[in-house]
Amino acid sequence: MTWRFFWPFRERYMTAKELSEVLTEQLYYIYTQGGYMALKKKPVTGMKDILPAEMEIRNYVMSMIRSTYGTFGYQCIETPCVEHIENLSSKQGGENEKLIFKILKRGEKLKLDEASSEADLVDSGLRYDLTVPLSRFFSANSGELPVPFKALQMGNVWRADRPQRGRFRQFMQCDIDILGEPGYTAEIDLVLATTTLLDRLDFKGFSIRINDRRILKAMAAYSGFPEESWDQVFIILDKMDKIGLDGVRTELLEMGFSEDSVRTYLDIFEKVTPDIAGVQTCRELLRDVLDETVAAELETIIRVVEETRSADFRMVFDPTLVRGMSYYTGPIFEISMDEFGGSVGGGGRYDEMIGRFTGASTSAVGFSIGFERIVMLLLERGYKVPQTGARKAYLLEKNLSPDKLTEVFAQAAAERAQGVTVSICAMKKNKKFQKDQLTAEGYTEFVEVFNR
Amino acid sequence: MTWRFFWPFRERYMTAKELSEVLTEQLYYIYTQGGYMALKKKPVTGMKDILPAEMEIRNYVMSMIRSTYGTFGYQCIETPCVEHIENLSSKQGGENEKLIFKILKRGEKLKLDEASSEADLVDSGLRYDLTVPLSRFFSANSGELPVPFKALQMGNVWRADRPQRGRFRQFMQCDIDILGEPGYTAEIDLVLATTTLLDRLDFKGFSIRINDRRILKAMAAYSGFPEESWDQVFIILDKMDKIGLDGVRTELLEMGFSEDSVRTYLDIFEKVTPDIAGVQTCRELLRDVLDETVAAELETIIRVVEETRSADFRMVFDPTLVRGMSYYTGPIFEISMDEFGGSVGGGGRYDEMIGRFTGASTSAVGFSIGFERIVMLLLERGYKVPQTGARKAYLLEKNLSPDKLTEVFAQAAAERAQGVTVSICAMKKNKKFQKDQLTAEGYTEFVEVFNR
């Protein structure tokens, strides 16, 4: 047996959690070196096991998604979880590209001796979103797909983010996208489909915030910010929720932008109301720097959604809405929910991304809902999925005769055919405890079976 | 622009497929070096994109699995796709351990300079089955689970197998397992649940082959093979399907086993019939080397299943059934389907595996169905998932007025509430082609909407 030293305090302070991880690692090392067979029981850092109670809610939400989006004509597709490292590192993914779980080359392709950097070791990685794979999917399979193509994707994605409460390194994303439709009816369709879904999942009083990347750019141009600085300006603007108008002013001035520009810029946000009138104000103000169809289309999107909706939500024109990803080219949207205190989904138009794969540009617009957040909110509410049919359990005495067993299993089969959930299990010594457990799982009827 | 040479013929002959891969790589290299942004369009080697027609069947099979197993009391759970490399390399996975997709360490944990082998570079990998993660799951969460626990898992697994027709490197597995139930009622439950499912998916006339690892060992002991050679003997026996009794005899003799042992061994298989009488013959023959309850229990399993089943299948006692994994400890089973010409699922009892994680042994038995094979068979049959409700498409003229748009979207919402699938899309120039595409997707009603 060899010994190895752990030096846990190499960096500043350690949190209790970090310390516990180091200690666990030490114990594990000692055990395994000592020949003890114990393996690691916990899931890998930042990922989680999902128990039946949560799975029931997840399955329910997934089936609601499939059926609701289905009635809007969206069709399910799937891409592999593993994607070419070149596609994942194509600069389409912004910050997420730093968080890729990379997969080692295999067999003779792995040349450890010759490798001088990480890039020499890997040829693929786990997808960090569903948009990059969708673009690849569409360019590879467009010959077999209708145009426009309305896609529904539900699948796991992975990001090696710093683990924190409620954020995991593997999580489910759920996206709808319309590919090959340049007109704004696509945006209306996505917003109505998403809000109908949220309504069916019993979410009320949320807001759909909407803006347009072209309005965002026009506002920056109108205020006289130099074009190469717009991304910086938008990063600061994006903090409006948290730091307010004064905070944004301070940060912009600190960045060295001219007082004139900053004043002109912030004046817009004071003038613009969060509704159709606000869009009209923008159209007026920005008429020299913005194609007037942009504001007209945004107005139509808001108007048609407001007049059509049956669900209980508000359409909010929010000129401060940025959405991080630089690939957006037109309207952008986000769902805000007071209950959650943040975004539970969003999307927008990204007309140029698919062209990066095909060379031929294809219009595209998508809306992603925060599946994990929705599940979390339902769990916190104590939501119970409506149970279908009765639940009955047979508890069998040990060593039942084959005849008795046949009788029980045959009866259970007949009951299942009637829609009853029937579980057959051996009778435990502590019958009361066993029945309590089964009751907690929703069983209401118990039959004890004995040989005599 | 730098140039790089590709020398594709370094190894013997190349297949057309390999050659095409090398050429694609060359072209890709030239494009990217030339500044062209094209990315890789095809999925990574051995994995596939799933188009709507296949997804519809997959979703149908998954919902049948969930509902059928649900009525037997199995509960859905999920584990992360990423698993500790230690757990994946614990020798529970047999040959599959050679096929792991390994994940690179991240951040400061990756010390490329100091790495002397692959093991220094990785800390996790993609799971190659659902059994190892289930064992970890149960040992981590048993405090919150009922005993016995009836688990249903559907999830992707990854194996870096040599790609070949119909076999993929990412594929869905679907397992049911009963943990904490030592008695054979668990086996009966698993077999009835699985056969009920196959019946509901419209598979008829298949066989469930059954054997017991303890009978397998007893037969080897009875024939006088030395215990340390049993695994070798079983590997040859496993080929009975393909090479027949004579082939097995030749291979055993070639391995140097005594003629006496080989004759005694093969005599058993000639005597034993593929039914309950066969089990009784084994019980008689092997009475000195086999606990008689083993055969008695196997007999009961077969009898109860045969007398209970409503589905159309045969129970076959097959003393040559081996099942590769050495972790099996009791009854083992496999589904054979003539239509497929091979196994479409299997399982068995593995009472010792969970103990490797917990130190405390836990009985366990599982049955896995070949999800991908079932989907493939349904696709080959041209199976159509029963369509629910009508499908209607609105084709919109360009630049419809907001009022007209509102009218259409509102009407569509009302129709969806009635269960109709309604898709709204822009009218294409080639209306006939557009309607043909929509007809292929199942749309039967078309409404053209104009401004006037």
Coordinates of N, CA and C in Angstrom, one line a residue, chain B residues 233-416:
Chain B
V233 N -15.6 -22.2 -20.8 CA -16.6 -23.1 -21.3 C -17.9 -22.4 -21.7
F234 N -18.3 -21.5 -20.8 CA -19.6 -20.8 -21.1 C -19.5 -19.9 -22.4
I235 N -18.3 -19.3 -22.6 CA -18.1 -18.5 -23.8 C -18.4 -19.4 -25.1
I236 N -17.9 -20.7 -25.0 CA -18.1 -21.6 -26.2 C -19.5 -22.0 -26.2
L237 N -20.1 -22.4 -25.1 CA -21.5 -22.8 -25.0 C -22.4 -21.8 -25.6
D238 N -22.1 -20.5 -25.4 CA -22.9 -19.4 -25.8 C -23.0 -19.4 -27.3
K239 N -22.1 -20.1 -28.0 CA -22.2 -20.0 -29.5 C -23.1 -21.1 -30.1
M240 N -23.7 -21.9 -29.2 CA -24.5 -23.0 -29.6 C -25.5 -22.7 -30.8
D241 N -26.2 -21.5 -30.6 CA -27.1 -21.0 -31.7 C -26.4 -21.0 -33.1
K242 N -25.1 -20.6 -33.1 CA -24.5 -20.4 -34.4 C -23.8 -21.6 -34.9
I243 N -23.0 -22.3 -34.0 CA -22.2 -23.4 -34.5 C -22.7 -24.8 -34.2
G244 N -23.8 -24.9 -33.4 CA -24.4 -26.1 -33.1 C -23.6 -27.0 -32.2
L245 N -24.2 -28.1 -31.8 CA -23.6 -29.1 -30.9 C -22.2 -29.5 -31.3
D246 N -22.1 -29.8 -32.6 CA -20.8 -30.3 -33.1 C -19.8 -29.2 -33.1
G247 N -20.2 -28.0 -33.4 CA -19.2 -26.9 -33.3 C -18.7 -26.7 -31.9
V248 N -19.7 -26.8 -30.9 CA -19.3 -26.6 -29.5 C -18.3 -27.7 -29.1
R249 N -18.7 -29.0 -29.5 CA -17.8 -30.1 -29.2 C -16.4 -29.8 -29.7
T250 N -16.3 -29.5 -31.0 CA -15.0 -29.3 -31.6 C -14.2 -28.2 -30.8
E251 N -14.8 -27.1 -30.5 CA -14.1 -26.0 -29.8 C -13.7 -26.3 -28.4
L252 N -14.6 -27.1 -27.7 CA -14.2 -27.5 -26.4 C -13.0 -28.4 -26.4
L253 N -13.0 -29.4 -27.3 CA -11.9 -30.3 -27.4 C -10.6 -29.5 -27.8
E254 N -10.7 -28.6 -28.8 CA -9.6 -27.8 -29.2 C -9.0 -27.0 -28.0
M255 N -9.8 -26.6 -27.1 CA -9.3 -25.9 -25.9 C -8.6 -26.8 -24.9
G256 N -8.6 -28.1 -25.2 CA -7.9 -29.1 -24.4 C -8.7 -29.7 -23.3
F257 N -10.0 -29.5 -23.3 CA -10.8 -30.2 -22.2 C -10.9 -31.7 -22.5
S258 N -11.0 -32.5 -21.4 CA -11.0 -33.9 -21.6 C -12.2 -34.4 -22.4
E259 N -12.1 -35.5 -23.1 CA -13.2 -36.0 -23.9 C -14.3 -36.4 -23.1
D260 N -14.0 -37.0 -21.9 CA -15.1 -37.4 -21.0 C -15.9 -36.2 -20.6
S261 N -15.3 -35.2 -20.1 CA -16.1 -34.0 -19.7 C -16.9 -33.5 -20.8
V262 N -16.3 -33.4 -22.0 CA -17.1 -32.8 -23.2 C -18.3 -33.7 -23.5
R263 N -18.1 -35.0 -23.5 CA -19.2 -35.9 -23.8 C -20.3 -35.8 -22.8
T264 N -19.9 -35.9 -21.5 CA -20.9 -35.7 -20.4 C -21.7 -34.4 -20.6
Y265 N -20.9 -33.4 -20.8 CA -21.5 -32.0 -20.9 C -22.6 -32.0 -22.1
L266 N -22.2 -32.4 -23.3 CA -23.0 -32.3 -24.4 C -24.2 -33.3 -24.3
D267 N -24.0 -34.4 -23.6 CA -25.1 -35.3 -23.4 C -26.3 -34.6 -22.7
I268 N -25.9 -33.8 -21.7 CA -27.0 -33.0 -21.0 C -27.9 -32.3 -22.0
F269 N -27.3 -31.6 -22.9 CA -28.0 -30.7 -23.8 C -28.9 -31.6 -24.8
E270 N -28.4 -32.8 -25.0 CA -29.3 -33.7 -25.9 C -30.5 -34.2 -25.1
K271 N -30.3 -34.4 -23.8 CA -31.4 -35.0 -23.0 C -32.4 -34.0 -22.7
V272 N -32.0 -32.7 -22.4 CA -32.9 -31.8 -21.8 C -33.8 -31.1 -22.9
T273 N -35.1 -31.2 -22.6 CA -36.1 -30.6 -23.5 C -36.3 -29.2 -23.1
P274 N -36.8 -28.3 -24.0 CA -36.9 -26.9 -23.8 C -38.2 -26.5 -23.0
D275 N -38.5 -27.2 -22.0 CA -39.7 -26.9 -21.2 C -39.6 -27.4 -19.8
I276 N -40.7 -27.4 -19.0 CA -40.6 -27.7 -17.6 C -40.0 -29.1 -17.4
A277 N -40.4 -30.1 -18.3 CA -39.8 -31.4 -18.2 C -38.3 -31.3 -18.3
G278 N -37.8 -30.4 -19.1 CA -36.3 -30.3 -19.2 C -35.7 -29.8 -17.9
V279 N -36.4 -28.9 -17.2 CA -35.9 -28.4 -15.9 C -35.9 -29.6 -14.9
Q280 N -36.9 -30.4 -15.0 CA -37.0 -31.6 -14.1 C -35.8 -32.6 -14.4
T281 N -35.6 -32.8 -15.7 CA -34.4 -33.6 -16.0 C -33.1 -33.1 -15.4
C282 N -32.9 -31.8 -15.5 CA -31.7 -31.1 -14.9 C -31.7 -31.4 -13.4
R283 N -32.8 -31.2 -12.8 CA -32.9 -31.4 -11.3 C -32.5 -32.8 -10.9
E284 N -32.9 -33.8 -11.7 CA -32.6 -35.2 -11.5 C -31.1 -35.4 -11.7
L285 N -30.6 -35.0 -12.9 CA -29.2 -35.3 -13.3 C -28.3 -34.6 -12.3
L286 N -28.5 -33.3 -11.9 CA -27.6 -32.5 -11.2 C -27.8 -32.6 -9.7
R287 N -28.6 -33.6 -9.2 CA -29.0 -33.5 -7.8 C -27.8 -33.4 -6.8
D288 N -26.6 -34.0 -7.3 CA -25.4 -33.9 -6.4 C -24.7 -32.6 -6.4
V289 N -24.9 -31.8 -7.4 CA -24.2 -30.5 -7.5 C -25.1 -29.3 -7.5
L290 N -26.4 -29.5 -7.4 CA -27.3 -28.3 -7.5 C -28.3 -28.4 -6.4
D291 N -28.5 -27.3 -5.6 CA -29.5 -27.2 -4.6 C -30.8 -27.4 -5.3
E292 N -31.7 -28.3 -4.8 CA -32.9 -28.6 -5.6 C -33.9 -27.4 -5.6
T293 N -33.8 -26.5 -4.7 CA -34.7 -25.3 -4.8 C -34.5 -24.5 -6.1
V294 N -33.2 -24.5 -6.6 CA -32.9 -23.7 -7.8 C -33.8 -24.2 -8.9
A295 N -33.8 -25.5 -9.2 CA -34.7 -26.0 -10.3 C -36.1 -25.9 -10.0
A296 N -36.5 -26.1 -8.7 CA -37.9 -26.0 -8.3 C -38.4 -24.5 -8.6
E297 N -37.6 -23.6 -8.2 CA -38.0 -22.2 -8.4 C -38.1 -21.8 -9.9
L298 N -37.2 -22.3 -10.7 CA -37.2 -22.1 -12.1 C -38.5 -22.7 -12.7
E299 N -38.8 -23.9 -12.2 CA -40.0 -24.5 -12.7 C -41.3 -23.7 -12.4
T300 N -41.3 -23.1 -11.2 CA -42.5 -22.3 -10.8 C -42.5 -21.1 -11.6
I301 N -41.4 -20.4 -11.9 CA -41.4 -19.2 -12.7 C -42.0 -19.5 -14.1
I302 N -41.6 -20.6 -14.7 CA -42.1 -21.0 -16.0 C -43.6 -21.3 -15.9
R303 N -43.9 -22.1 -14.9 CA -45.3 -22.5 -14.9 C -46.3 -21.3 -14.6
V304 N -45.9 -20.5 -13.7 CA -46.8 -19.3 -13.4 C -46.9 -18.4 -14.6
V305 N -45.8 -18.1 -15.2 CA -45.9 -17.3 -16.4 C -46.7 -17.9 -17.5
E306 N -46.5 -19.2 -17.7 CA -47.3 -19.9 -18.8 C -48.8 -19.8 -18.5
E307 N -49.1 -20.0 -17.3 CA -50.6 -20.1 -17.0 C -51.2 -18.7 -16.8
T308 N -50.4 -17.7 -16.6 CA -51.0 -16.4 -16.4 C -51.1 -15.6 -17.7
R309 N -50.1 -15.7 -18.6 CA -49.9 -14.8 -19.7 C -51.2 -14.7 -20.5
S310 N -51.4 -13.5 -21.0 CA -52.5 -13.3 -22.0 C -51.8 -13.1 -23.4
A311 N -50.5 -12.7 -23.4 CA -49.8 -12.4 -24.6 C -49.5 -13.7 -25.3
D312 N -49.1 -13.6 -26.6 CA -48.8 -14.7 -27.5 C -47.3 -14.9 -27.5
F313 N -46.7 -15.7 -26.6 CA -45.3 -16.0 -26.6 C -45.1 -17.4 -26.0
R314 N -43.8 -17.9 -26.1 CA -43.5 -19.2 -25.5 C -42.4 -19.0 -24.5
M315 N -42.6 -19.8 -23.4 CA -41.5 -19.8 -22.4 C -40.6 -21.0 -22.8
V316 N -39.3 -20.8 -22.9 CA -38.4 -21.8 -23.4 C -37.3 -22.0 -22.3
F317 N -37.2 -23.2 -21.8 CA -36.0 -23.4 -20.9 C -34.9 -23.7 -21.8
D318 N -33.8 -22.9 -21.7 CA -32.7 -23.1 -22.6 C -31.4 -23.2 -21.8
P319 N -30.9 -24.4 -21.5 CA -29.8 -24.6 -20.7 C -28.5 -24.1 -21.3
T320 N -28.6 -23.7 -22.6 CA -27.4 -23.1 -23.2 C -27.3 -21.6 -23.1
L321 N -28.3 -21.0 -22.5 CA -28.4 -19.6 -22.4 C -27.3 -19.1 -21.4
V322 N -26.4 -18.2 -21.7 CA -25.3 -17.9 -20.9 C -25.5 -16.4 -20.4
R323 N -25.8 -15.5 -21.2 CA -25.8 -14.0 -20.9 C -24.4 -13.6 -20.5
G324 N -23.8 -12.7 -21.3 CA -22.4 -12.4 -21.1 C -21.9 -12.0 -19.7
M325 N -22.7 -11.1 -19.1 CA -22.2 -10.4 -17.9 C -22.0 -11.4 -16.7
S326 N -20.8 -11.4 -16.1 CA -20.5 -12.3 -15.1 C -21.2 -11.9 -13.8
Y327 N -21.8 -10.8 -13.7 CA -22.4 -10.4 -12.5 C -23.7 -11.1 -12.1
Y328 N -24.3 -11.8 -13.1 CA -25.5 -12.6 -12.8 C -25.3 -13.7 -11.8
T329 N -26.3 -13.8 -10.9 CA -26.2 -14.8 -9.9 C -27.3 -15.9 -9.8
G330 N -28.4 -15.6 -10.5 CA -29.5 -16.6 -10.5 C -30.2 -16.7 -11.8
P331 N -31.5 -16.7 -11.9 CA -32.2 -16.8 -13.2 C -31.7 -15.8 -14.2
I332 N -31.6 -16.2 -15.4 CA -31.3 -15.2 -16.5 C -32.3 -15.4 -17.6
F333 N -32.6 -14.4 -18.4 CA -33.6 -14.6 -19.5 C -33.3 -13.7 -20.7
E334 N -33.8 -14.1 -21.8 CA -33.6 -13.4 -23.0 C -34.8 -13.5 -23.9
I335 N -35.1 -12.4 -24.7 CA -36.2 -12.4 -25.6 C -35.7 -12.8 -27.0
S336 N -36.3 -13.8 -27.6 CA -35.9 -14.1 -29.0 C -37.1 -13.8 -29.9
M337 N -36.8 -13.3 -31.1 CA -37.9 -12.9 -32.0 C -37.4 -13.3 -33.4
D338 N -38.2 -14.2 -34.0 CA -37.8 -14.7 -35.3 C -37.6 -13.5 -36.3
E339 N -38.6 -12.6 -36.2 CA -38.6 -11.4 -37.1 C -37.2 -10.7 -37.0
F340 N -36.6 -10.7 -35.9 CA -35.4 -10.0 -35.7 C -34.1 -10.9 -35.9
G341 N -34.3 -12.2 -35.6 CA -33.2 -13.1 -35.8 C -32.2 -12.9 -34.7
G342 N -32.6 -12.6 -33.5 CA -31.6 -12.4 -32.4 C -32.4 -11.9 -31.2
S343 N -31.6 -11.5 -30.2 CA -32.1 -11.1 -28.9 C -32.7 -9.7 -29.0
V344 N -33.9 -9.4 -28.5 CA -34.3 -8.0 -28.4 C -34.5 -7.6 -26.9
G345 N -33.7 -8.3 -26.1 CA -33.8 -7.9 -24.7 C -33.4 -9.1 -23.8
G346 N -33.1 -8.8 -22.5 CA -32.7 -9.9 -21.6 C -32.5 -9.3 -20.3
G347 N -32.1 -10.2 -19.4 CA -31.9 -9.7 -18.0 C -31.6 -10.9 -17.1
G348 N -31.7 -10.6 -15.8 CA -31.4 -11.7 -14.8 C -31.2 -11.1 -13.5
R349 N -30.9 -12.0 -12.5 CA -30.7 -11.6 -11.2 C -29.2 -11.4 -10.9
Y350 N -28.9 -10.3 -10.2 CA -27.5 -9.9 -9.9 C -27.5 -9.4 -8.5
D351 N -27.5 -10.4 -7.6 CA -27.6 -10.1 -6.2 C -26.4 -9.5 -5.5
E352 N -25.3 -9.5 -6.2 CA -24.1 -9.0 -5.5 C -23.6 -7.6 -5.9
M353 N -24.1 -7.1 -7.0 CA -23.5 -5.9 -7.5 C -23.7 -4.7 -6.6
I354 N -24.9 -4.5 -6.0 CA -25.1 -3.3 -5.2 C -24.2 -3.3 -4.0
G355 N -24.0 -4.6 -3.5 CA -23.1 -4.7 -2.3 C -21.7 -4.1 -2.6
R356 N -21.3 -4.1 -3.8 CA -20.0 -3.5 -4.2 C -19.9 -2.0 -3.8
F357 N -21.1 -1.4 -3.9 CA -21.2 0.1 -3.6 C -21.4 0.3 -2.1
T358 N -22.3 -0.5 -1.5 CA -22.7 -0.2 -0.1 C -22.0 -1.0 0.9
G359 N -21.4 -2.2 0.5 CA -20.8 -3.1 1.5 C -21.9 -4.0 2.0
A360 N -23.2 -3.6 2.0 CA -24.3 -4.4 2.4 C -25.0 -5.0 1.2
S361 N -25.1 -6.3 1.1 CA -25.6 -6.9 -0.2 C -27.1 -6.7 -0.3
T362 N -27.6 -6.5 -1.5 CA -29.0 -6.2 -1.8 C -29.4 -7.0 -3.0
S363 N -30.5 -7.8 -2.8 CA -30.9 -8.6 -4.0 C -31.4 -7.6 -5.1
A364 N -31.2 -8.1 -6.3 CA -31.6 -7.2 -7.5 C -31.8 -8.1 -8.7
V365 N -32.8 -7.8 -9.4 CA -33.1 -8.5 -10.7 C -33.7 -7.5 -11.7
G366 N -33.2 -7.6 -12.9 CA -33.6 -6.7 -13.9 C -33.9 -7.3 -15.3
F367 N -34.7 -6.5 -16.1 CA -35.0 -6.9 -17.4 C -34.9 -5.7 -18.3
S368 N -34.1 -5.8 -19.4 CA -33.8 -4.7 -20.3 C -34.4 -5.1 -21.6
I369 N -35.2 -4.2 -22.2 CA -35.6 -4.5 -23.6 C -34.8 -3.7 -24.6
G370 N -34.6 -4.2 -25.8 CA -33.8 -3.6 -26.8 C -34.6 -2.5 -27.5
F371 N -34.6 -1.3 -26.8 CA -35.5 -0.2 -27.3 C -35.2 0.1 -28.8
E372 N -33.9 0.2 -29.2 CA -33.6 0.6 -30.5 C -34.0 -0.5 -31.5
R373 N -33.9 -1.8 -31.1 CA -34.3 -2.8 -32.0 C -35.8 -2.9 -32.2
I374 N -36.6 -2.6 -31.1 CA -38.0 -2.5 -31.2 C -38.4 -1.4 -32.2
V375 N -37.8 -0.2 -32.0 CA -38.1 0.9 -32.9 C -37.8 0.5 -34.3
M376 N -36.6 -0.1 -34.5 CA -36.2 -0.5 -35.9 C -37.3 -1.4 -36.5
L377 N -37.7 -2.4 -35.7 CA -38.7 -3.4 -36.3 C -40.0 -2.7 -36.6
L378 N -40.4 -1.8 -35.8 CA -41.7 -1.0 -36.1 C -41.5 -0.2 -37.3
L379 N -40.3 0.5 -37.5 CA -40.1 1.3 -38.7 C -40.1 0.4 -39.9
E380 N -39.4 -0.8 -39.8 CA -39.4 -1.7 -41.0 C -40.8 -2.2 -41.4
R381 N -41.6 -2.4 -40.4 CA -43.0 -2.8 -40.7 C -43.8 -1.7 -41.3
G382 N -43.3 -0.5 -41.2 CA -44.1 0.7 -41.7 C -45.1 1.0 -40.7
Y383 N -44.9 0.8 -39.4 CA -45.9 1.0 -38.4 C -46.3 2.5 -38.4
K384 N -47.6 2.8 -38.3 CA -48.0 4.2 -38.2 C -48.6 4.4 -36.8
V385 N -48.1 5.4 -36.1 CA -48.7 5.7 -34.8 C -50.1 6.2 -35.0
P386 N -51.1 5.6 -34.3 CA -52.5 6.1 -34.5 C -52.6 7.6 -34.3
Q387 N -53.1 8.4 -35.2 CA -53.2 9.8 -35.1 C -54.4 10.2 -34.3
T388 N -54.2 11.2 -33.4 CA -55.3 11.7 -32.6 C -55.7 13.0 -33.1
G389 N -57.0 13.1 -33.4 CA -57.6 14.4 -33.9 C -57.2 14.7 -35.3
A390 N -57.9 15.7 -35.8 CA -57.7 16.2 -37.2 C -56.5 17.1 -37.3
R391 N -56.0 17.3 -38.5 CA -54.9 18.2 -38.7 C -55.2 19.2 -39.8
K392 N -55.1 20.5 -39.5 CA -55.5 21.5 -40.4 C -54.4 22.6 -40.5
A393 N -54.2 23.1 -41.7 CA -53.2 24.1 -41.9 C -53.8 25.4 -42.5
Y394 N -53.4 26.5 -42.0 CA -53.7 27.8 -42.5 C -52.5 28.3 -43.3
L395 N -52.7 28.6 -44.6 CA -51.7 29.2 -45.4 C -52.0 30.7 -45.6
L396 N -51.0 31.5 -45.1 CA -51.3 33.0 -45.1 C -50.6 33.7 -46.2
E397 N -51.4 34.5 -46.9 CA -50.8 35.4 -47.9 C -49.8 36.4 -47.2
K398 N -48.9 36.9 -47.9 CA -47.9 37.8 -47.3 C -48.6 39.1 -46.9
N399 N -48.0 39.7 -45.8 CA -48.5 41.0 -45.4 C -50.0 41.1 -45.0
L400 N -50.4 40.1 -44.4 CA -51.8 40.1 -43.9 C -51.9 41.3 -42.9
S401 N -53.1 41.9 -42.8 CA -53.3 43.0 -41.8 C -53.3 42.4 -40.4
P402 N -53.0 43.2 -39.4 CA -53.0 42.7 -38.1 C -54.4 42.2 -37.7
D403 N -55.5 42.8 -38.2 CA -56.8 42.3 -37.9 C -57.1 40.9 -38.4
K404 N -56.6 40.7 -39.7 CA -56.8 39.4 -40.3 C -56.0 38.4 -39.6
L405 N -54.8 38.7 -39.2 CA -53.9 37.8 -38.5 C -54.5 37.4 -37.1
T406 N -55.1 38.4 -36.4 CA -55.7 38.1 -35.2 C -56.8 37.1 -35.3
E407 N -57.6 37.4 -36.4 CA -58.8 36.5 -36.7 C -58.3 35.0 -36.8
V408 N -57.2 34.9 -37.6 CA -56.7 33.5 -37.9 C -56.2 32.9 -36.7
F409 N -55.3 33.6 -35.9 CA -54.7 33.0 -34.7 C -55.8 32.7 -33.7
A410 N -56.8 33.5 -33.6 CA -57.8 33.3 -32.6 C -58.6 32.0 -33.0
Q411 N -59.0 31.9 -34.3 CA -59.7 30.8 -34.7 C -58.9 29.5 -34.5
A412 N -57.6 29.5 -34.8 CA -56.8 28.4 -34.6 C -56.7 28.0 -33.1
A413 N -56.7 28.9 -32.2 CA -56.7 28.6 -30.8 C -57.9 27.9 -30.4
A414 N -59.1 28.4 -30.9 CA -60.3 27.7 -30.6 C -60.3 26.3 -31.1
E415 N -59.8 26.1 -32.3 CA -59.8 24.7 -32.8 C -58.9 23.8 -32.1
R416 N -57.7 24.3 -31.7 CA -56.8 23.5 -30.9 C -57.4 23.1 -29.6

